[in-house]
Amino acid sequence: MSVSVILKALNEEARIGPAIESVLAALEGIGGEVIVADGGSRDRTVAVAARYPVRIVQLEPAIAPSCGIGPQLGFQYSHEPFICLMDGDMLLDPGFLPDALAFLADHPGVAGVTGHVVEMNDTSLEYVRRGRRISPESRIGEIDRMNGGGLYRRAAIEQVGYLSDRNLHGYEEFDLGVRLRARGWTLHRLDRSFVRHFGHAINAYALLVRRWKSGYLRGIGELLRAAFGKPQWKQLVQELPELKLWGAVYLWLAVMAVLPFLTSHPGWGLAIDAAIIAGVIALMSARQRSLSLGLYAVVAWLFHAAALPLGFFHGREAPADWIDSRIVQDIP
């Protein structure tokens, strides 16, 4: 029942030490290994991680990091029969692994089990909104993806070929969930804590711009491109509620674009456009019980909708190819 814990990291010098310590404590009495999969940190992340008995692997400088490449990088160096995936800014709950291993032992058809990701950042609008959001993938029991990570069976991962698609800048957990469920496996969320997540302590709008530049917002488009023409395409489209939202955003923008040409005077059309924008923001503010959250939600919609086609038409590499990397520290 040994576990390979993969810690994805990129510029996490402030959090990687506590993250590793939480994992080492959780592995006591279980056994396993800790792999820090570094995406090319430019700070002291690797130096801090090297203080601990962990294996550190790092992308070659010519390889651009992505959300999908980190898990696969760690997986290609792992050995144990169970894989625990988490980020370098998370603290692992000390009791999660025993409970998760016991659940997998009792349920041989389950490929992975997770718990609650407790958001500790209560200052950024992004994480406040995330903490309030009620989504199907956050429910207890059988789920369609393990957002934030969790514990997987190596046998299930090997059956579907690879842990995560190196091309994806987001939605890599959903892609894995679709591939696993297509092979008859299920995923499960326990009603207990998995990790505490500290997130980015920067302004939410600055984070949105950073995610645009890094390609993170292209994730859903890349996910659709990866599944296009494959058996899981129909299932993926049906299970992504975001697609309906982005479709509504495209319709909204199209209506606003033509309104100035349909009214007797362009100024009237622009005035109606402004009223529509104000109405949408007011509606979201009422739902979120906060004007700042409502405004941020609408701005985030526009960023995501604009990034979707960019991701869909972005080039792809073979997802299971060996990722060029180097071992910085190897602990047997």
Short mmCIF file of C-alpha atoms in Angstrom, two decimals:
data_model
loop_
_atom_site.label_atom_id
_atom_site.label_comp_id
_atom_site.label_asym_id
_atom_site.label_seq_id
_atom_site.Cartn_x
_atom_site.Cartn_y
_atom_site.Cartn_z
CA MET A 1 0.00 0.00 0.00
CA SER A 2 2.99 2.34 -0.46
CA VAL A 3 2.36 5.75 -2.01
CA SER A 4 4.24 7.98 -4.45
CA VAL A 5 3.32 11.55 -3.53
CA ILE A 6 3.84 13.96 -6.44
CA LEU A 7 4.15 17.62 -5.50
CA LYS A 8 3.77 19.93 -8.50
CA ALA A 9 5.73 23.12 -8.00
CA LEU A 10 6.56 26.34 -9.82
CA ASN A 11 8.04 29.23 -7.84
CA GLU A 12 6.74 27.98 -4.50
CA GLU A 13 9.73 28.74 -2.24
CA ALA A 14 7.47 30.06 0.54
CA ARG A 15 5.19 27.01 0.63
CA ILE A 16 7.18 24.00 -0.62
CA GLY A 17 8.91 23.33 2.72
CA PRO A 18 5.69 23.07 4.78
CA ALA A 19 4.09 21.06 1.95
CA ILE A 20 6.91 18.48 1.99
CA GLU A 21 6.86 18.30 5.78
CA SER A 22 3.11 17.59 5.75
CA VAL A 23 3.63 14.78 3.24
CA LEU A 24 6.55 13.19 5.11
CA ALA A 25 4.48 13.20 8.31
CA ALA A 26 1.51 11.64 6.50
CA LEU A 27 3.70 8.88 5.03
CA GLU A 28 4.97 7.69 8.41
CA GLY A 29 3.75 4.16 8.96
CA ILE A 30 2.65 3.88 5.32
CA GLY A 31 5.85 4.07 3.33
CA GLY A 32 6.53 5.47 -0.08
CA GLU A 33 8.34 8.29 -1.82
CA VAL A 34 8.01 12.03 -2.36
CA ILE A 35 8.64 13.49 -5.80
CA VAL A 36 8.85 17.23 -6.31
CA ALA A 37 8.03 17.87 -9.98
CA ASP A 38 9.38 21.35 -10.65
CA GLY A 39 8.26 23.25 -13.71
CA GLY A 40 11.42 25.38 -13.93
CA SER A 41 11.20 27.57 -10.84
CA ARG A 42 13.16 30.81 -10.92
CA ASP A 43 13.13 31.27 -7.15
CA ARG A 44 14.54 29.07 -4.35
CA THR A 45 11.92 26.32 -4.63
CA VAL A 46 14.44 23.63 -5.60
CA ALA A 47 16.98 24.76 -2.99
CA VAL A 48 14.37 24.57 -0.24
CA ALA A 49 13.07 21.18 -1.41
CA ALA A 50 16.63 19.81 -1.49
CA ARG A 51 16.80 20.08 2.32
CA TYR A 52 14.41 17.14 2.58
CA PRO A 53 14.69 13.42 1.68
CA VAL A 54 12.78 13.75 -1.58
CA ARG A 55 13.40 13.13 -5.27
CA ILE A 56 13.45 16.38 -7.25
CA VAL A 57 12.92 16.36 -11.01
CA GLN A 58 12.88 19.49 -13.12
CA LEU A 59 11.79 20.33 -16.65
CA GLU A 60 14.52 21.12 -19.13
CA PRO A 61 14.61 24.90 -19.76
CA ALA A 62 13.39 24.46 -23.34
CA ILE A 63 10.14 22.85 -22.14
CA ALA A 64 7.35 25.29 -21.23
CA PRO A 65 5.49 24.37 -18.01
CA SER A 66 1.77 23.65 -17.96
CA CYS A 67 -0.81 22.23 -15.57
CA GLY A 68 -0.79 18.95 -17.47
CA ILE A 69 2.96 18.53 -17.74
CA GLY A 70 3.69 18.67 -13.99
CA PRO A 71 1.73 15.57 -12.90
CA GLN A 72 3.02 13.54 -15.85
CA LEU A 73 6.59 14.61 -15.10
CA GLY A 74 6.30 13.30 -11.55
CA PHE A 75 4.49 10.15 -12.68
CA GLN A 76 7.23 9.11 -15.10
CA TYR A 77 9.69 8.96 -12.17
CA SER A 78 7.32 7.30 -9.65
CA HIS A 79 7.33 3.65 -8.58
CA GLU A 80 4.70 2.92 -5.93
CA PRO A 81 1.31 1.25 -6.55
CA PHE A 82 -0.63 4.35 -5.44
CA ILE A 83 -0.13 7.94 -6.65
CA CYS A 84 -1.09 10.94 -4.53
CA LEU A 85 -1.16 14.16 -6.53
CA MET A 86 -1.12 17.61 -4.93
CA ASP A 87 0.30 21.12 -5.44
CA GLY A 88 3.33 22.67 -3.81
CA ASP A 89 1.16 25.25 -2.02
CA MET A 90 -0.94 22.64 -0.22
CA LEU A 91 -0.71 20.94 3.18
CA LEU A 92 -1.76 17.28 3.24
CA ASP A 93 -4.21 16.28 5.97
CA PRO A 94 -2.37 13.73 8.16
CA GLY A 95 -5.26 11.28 8.22
CA PHE A 96 -6.22 11.37 4.56
CA LEU A 97 -3.93 8.68 3.16
CA PRO A 98 -4.97 5.90 5.61
CA ASP A 99 -8.66 6.62 4.96
CA ALA A 100 -8.16 6.82 1.19
CA LEU A 101 -6.11 3.61 1.04
CA ALA A 102 -8.72 1.77 3.11
CA PHE A 103 -11.48 2.99 0.78
CA LEU A 104 -9.59 1.83 -2.33
CA ALA A 105 -8.93 -1.55 -0.71
CA ASP A 106 -12.66 -1.98 -0.09
CA HIS A 107 -13.72 -0.70 -3.54
CA PRO A 108 -11.62 -2.32 -6.29
CA GLY A 109 -13.56 -0.54 -9.06
CA VAL A 110 -12.59 2.91 -7.83
CA ALA A 111 -9.59 4.45 -9.60
CA GLY A 112 -9.14 7.43 -7.31
CA VAL A 113 -10.37 8.97 -4.09
CA THR A 114 -10.09 12.51 -2.80
CA GLY A 115 -11.53 14.76 -0.10
CA HIS A 116 -12.25 18.42 0.45
CA VAL A 117 -9.78 21.06 -0.73
CA VAL A 118 -10.01 23.69 1.99
CA GLU A 119 -9.24 27.13 0.55
CA MET A 120 -7.17 29.17 3.02
CA ASN A 121 -6.92 32.33 0.91
CA ASP A 122 -9.79 34.57 1.98
CA THR A 123 -8.49 37.81 0.42
CA SER A 124 -8.45 37.12 -3.32
CA LEU A 125 -11.82 37.37 -5.08
CA GLU A 126 -10.90 34.29 -7.15
CA TYR A 127 -10.56 32.01 -4.14
CA VAL A 128 -13.50 33.53 -2.27
CA ARG A 129 -15.67 32.89 -5.34
CA ARG A 130 -14.27 29.38 -5.68
CA GLY A 131 -15.03 28.61 -2.06
CA ARG A 132 -18.67 29.73 -2.48
CA ARG A 133 -19.24 27.92 -5.75
CA ILE A 134 -21.41 24.81 -5.63
CA SER A 135 -20.42 22.54 -8.50
CA PRO A 136 -21.12 18.87 -9.32
CA GLU A 137 -17.43 17.89 -9.08
CA SER A 138 -17.35 19.06 -5.42
CA ARG A 139 -20.11 16.75 -4.21
CA ILE A 140 -19.59 13.81 -1.83
CA GLY A 141 -19.59 10.29 -3.27
CA GLU A 142 -19.10 9.46 -6.92
CA ILE A 143 -17.64 12.36 -8.93
CA ASP A 144 -16.49 12.98 -12.49
CA ARG A 145 -13.08 14.53 -11.68
CA MET A 146 -10.72 15.06 -8.75
CA ASN A 147 -10.00 18.78 -8.89
CA GLY A 148 -7.04 19.66 -6.69
CA GLY A 149 -5.64 16.12 -6.69
CA GLY A 150 -6.10 13.00 -4.60
CA LEU A 151 -5.02 9.36 -4.44
CA TYR A 152 -5.02 7.22 -7.62
CA ARG A 153 -4.33 3.57 -8.36
CA ARG A 154 -1.27 3.15 -10.57
CA ALA A 155 -2.96 0.19 -12.31
CA ALA A 156 -5.84 2.44 -13.42
CA ILE A 157 -3.48 5.16 -14.67
CA GLU A 158 -1.41 2.66 -16.62
CA GLN A 159 -4.56 1.26 -18.20
CA VAL A 160 -5.46 4.67 -19.67
CA GLY A 161 -1.88 5.29 -20.81
CA TYR A 162 -0.75 8.36 -18.85
CA LEU A 163 -1.58 10.45 -15.81
CA SER A 164 -2.10 13.86 -17.41
CA ASP A 165 -2.02 15.33 -20.90
CA ARG A 166 1.13 17.43 -21.18
CA ASN A 167 -0.64 19.77 -23.63
CA LEU A 168 -3.29 20.96 -21.18
CA HIS A 169 -2.88 24.28 -19.38
CA GLY A 170 -6.01 23.53 -17.35
CA TYR A 171 -8.78 20.92 -16.91
CA GLU A 172 -6.19 18.12 -16.73
CA GLU A 173 -8.13 16.49 -13.86
CA PHE A 174 -11.32 16.41 -15.91
CA ASP A 175 -9.48 14.91 -18.89
CA LEU A 176 -8.11 12.14 -16.65
CA GLY A 177 -11.55 11.56 -15.15
CA VAL A 178 -13.14 11.17 -18.58
CA ARG A 179 -10.48 8.70 -19.71
CA LEU A 180 -10.76 6.64 -16.52
CA ARG A 181 -14.55 6.52 -16.59
CA ALA A 182 -14.48 5.51 -20.26
CA ARG A 183 -12.63 2.37 -19.11
CA GLY A 184 -15.22 1.58 -16.46
CA TRP A 185 -13.45 3.07 -13.43
CA THR A 186 -15.11 5.45 -10.96
CA LEU A 187 -13.87 8.31 -8.78
CA HIS A 188 -14.99 9.13 -5.24
CA ARG A 189 -14.87 12.04 -2.79
CA LEU A 190 -14.79 11.30 0.94
CA ASP A 191 -16.53 13.66 3.34
CA ARG A 192 -13.27 14.67 4.95
CA SER A 193 -10.37 17.06 4.37
CA PHE A 194 -7.74 16.20 1.77
CA VAL A 195 -5.54 19.31 1.78
CA ARG A 196 -5.45 22.94 2.82
CA HIS A 197 -4.74 25.15 -0.20
CA PHE A 198 -3.12 28.56 0.17
CA GLY A 199 -3.33 29.79 -3.44
CA HIS A 200 -1.85 32.95 -4.98
CA ALA A 201 -1.85 35.92 -2.62
CA ILE A 202 -2.22 38.51 -5.39
CA ASN A 203 -5.02 40.67 -6.72
CA ALA A 204 -7.65 38.56 -8.50
CA TYR A 205 -7.50 40.66 -11.68
CA ALA A 206 -3.71 40.42 -11.74
CA LEU A 207 -4.10 36.65 -11.33
CA LEU A 208 -6.54 36.59 -14.24
CA VAL A 209 -4.03 38.41 -16.46
CA ARG A 210 -1.25 36.06 -15.31
CA ARG A 211 -3.40 33.05 -16.19
CA TRP A 212 -4.08 34.53 -19.62
CA LYS A 213 -0.36 34.98 -20.28
CA SER A 214 0.57 31.52 -18.95
CA GLY A 215 -2.09 29.81 -21.08
CA TYR A 216 -4.07 28.51 -18.08
CA LEU A 217 -7.32 29.97 -19.43
CA ARG A 218 -6.89 28.04 -22.69
CA GLY A 219 -7.35 24.77 -20.82
CA ILE A 220 -10.98 24.10 -21.74
CA GLY A 221 -10.30 24.74 -25.43
CA GLU A 222 -7.27 22.42 -25.31
CA LEU A 223 -9.41 19.80 -23.56
CA LEU A 224 -12.01 19.95 -26.33
CA ARG A 225 -9.30 19.71 -28.99
CA ALA A 226 -7.76 16.65 -27.27
CA ALA A 227 -11.12 14.82 -27.25
CA PHE A 228 -12.30 15.92 -30.71
CA GLY A 229 -13.13 12.91 -32.87
CA LYS A 230 -12.60 10.45 -30.00
CA PRO A 231 -15.21 8.27 -28.23
CA GLN A 232 -15.22 10.49 -25.12
CA TRP A 233 -16.14 13.65 -27.08
CA LYS A 234 -19.91 13.38 -26.55
CA GLN A 235 -19.54 12.57 -22.85
CA LEU A 236 -17.13 15.45 -22.35
CA VAL A 237 -19.42 18.00 -24.01
CA GLN A 238 -22.41 16.80 -21.99
CA GLU A 239 -20.56 16.98 -18.67
CA LEU A 240 -18.95 20.42 -19.02
CA PRO A 241 -21.45 22.98 -17.70
CA GLU A 242 -18.93 25.69 -18.57
CA LEU A 243 -19.69 25.19 -22.27
CA LYS A 244 -23.27 26.39 -21.79
CA LEU A 245 -21.98 29.43 -19.93
CA TRP A 246 -19.42 30.32 -22.62
CA GLY A 247 -22.09 29.78 -25.28
CA ALA A 248 -24.33 32.25 -23.46
CA VAL A 249 -21.43 34.72 -23.28
CA TYR A 250 -20.83 34.42 -27.05
CA LEU A 251 -24.55 35.01 -27.69
CA TRP A 252 -24.54 38.01 -25.34
CA LEU A 253 -21.52 39.55 -27.10
CA ALA A 254 -23.04 38.90 -30.54
CA VAL A 255 -26.28 40.65 -29.54
CA MET A 256 -24.34 43.62 -28.18
CA ALA A 257 -22.28 43.82 -31.38
CA VAL A 258 -25.32 44.07 -33.67
CA LEU A 259 -27.57 46.27 -31.47
CA PRO A 260 -26.02 49.59 -32.61
CA PHE A 261 -26.88 48.64 -36.21
CA LEU A 262 -30.47 47.62 -35.43
CA THR A 263 -31.57 50.82 -33.70
CA SER A 264 -32.54 54.11 -35.34
CA HIS A 265 -29.42 55.73 -33.95
CA PRO A 266 -26.14 53.96 -32.97
CA GLY A 267 -26.15 55.87 -29.69
CA TRP A 268 -29.37 54.15 -28.64
CA GLY A 269 -27.81 50.75 -29.35
CA LEU A 270 -24.75 51.60 -27.30
CA ALA A 271 -26.97 52.81 -24.46
CA ILE A 272 -28.86 49.51 -24.52
CA ASP A 273 -25.52 47.66 -24.53
CA ALA A 274 -24.44 49.59 -21.43
CA ALA A 275 -27.75 48.78 -19.74
CA ILE A 276 -27.35 45.09 -20.55
CA ILE A 277 -23.83 45.05 -19.09
CA ALA A 278 -25.04 46.80 -15.95
CA GLY A 279 -27.93 44.34 -15.67
CA VAL A 280 -25.69 41.28 -15.98
CA ILE A 281 -23.29 42.64 -13.36
CA ALA A 282 -26.21 43.47 -11.05
CA LEU A 283 -27.64 39.97 -11.46
CA MET A 284 -24.30 38.31 -10.65
CA SER A 285 -23.74 40.68 -7.72
CA ALA A 286 -27.10 39.69 -6.29
CA ARG A 287 -26.27 36.00 -6.68
CA GLN A 288 -22.85 36.45 -5.09
CA ARG A 289 -24.19 38.93 -2.49
CA SER A 290 -21.27 41.18 -3.40
CA LEU A 291 -20.76 43.83 -6.08
CA SER A 292 -17.01 43.14 -6.27
CA LEU A 293 -17.57 39.39 -6.70
CA GLY A 294 -20.30 39.99 -9.29
CA LEU A 295 -18.09 42.28 -11.36
CA TYR A 296 -15.15 39.90 -11.11
CA ALA A 297 -17.29 36.95 -12.21
CA VAL A 298 -18.39 38.77 -15.38
CA VAL A 299 -14.83 39.84 -16.22
CA ALA A 300 -13.63 36.24 -15.67
CA TRP A 301 -16.35 34.97 -18.05
CA LEU A 302 -15.05 37.24 -20.80
CA PHE A 303 -11.44 36.14 -20.29
CA HIS A 304 -12.38 32.44 -20.35
CA ALA A 305 -14.65 32.81 -23.39
CA ALA A 306 -11.93 34.64 -25.32
CA ALA A 307 -9.33 31.98 -24.44
CA LEU A 308 -11.44 28.95 -25.46
CA PRO A 309 -10.89 29.19 -29.25
CA LEU A 310 -7.20 29.95 -28.72
CA GLY A 311 -6.85 26.69 -26.80
CA PHE A 312 -8.86 24.66 -29.31
CA PHE A 313 -6.66 25.66 -32.24
CA HIS A 314 -3.38 25.43 -30.33
CA GLY A 315 -0.88 22.79 -31.53
CA ARG A 316 -0.51 19.49 -29.69
CA GLU A 317 2.23 16.98 -28.90
CA ALA A 318 1.77 13.29 -28.13
CA PRO A 319 0.55 13.38 -24.50
CA ALA A 320 2.32 10.21 -23.35
CA ASP A 321 5.78 11.07 -24.75
CA TRP A 322 8.66 11.16 -22.28
CA ILE A 323 9.07 14.67 -20.90
CA ASP A 324 12.61 16.04 -21.18
CA SER A 325 13.81 16.66 -17.65
CA ARG A 326 16.65 16.15 -15.23
CA ILE A 327 16.95 14.67 -11.75
CA VAL A 328 18.18 17.39 -9.42
CA GLN A 329 18.17 15.21 -6.30
CA ASP A 330 17.56 11.48 -6.08
CA ILE A 331 16.68 9.87 -2.76
CA PRO A 332 16.40 6.07 -3.03
#
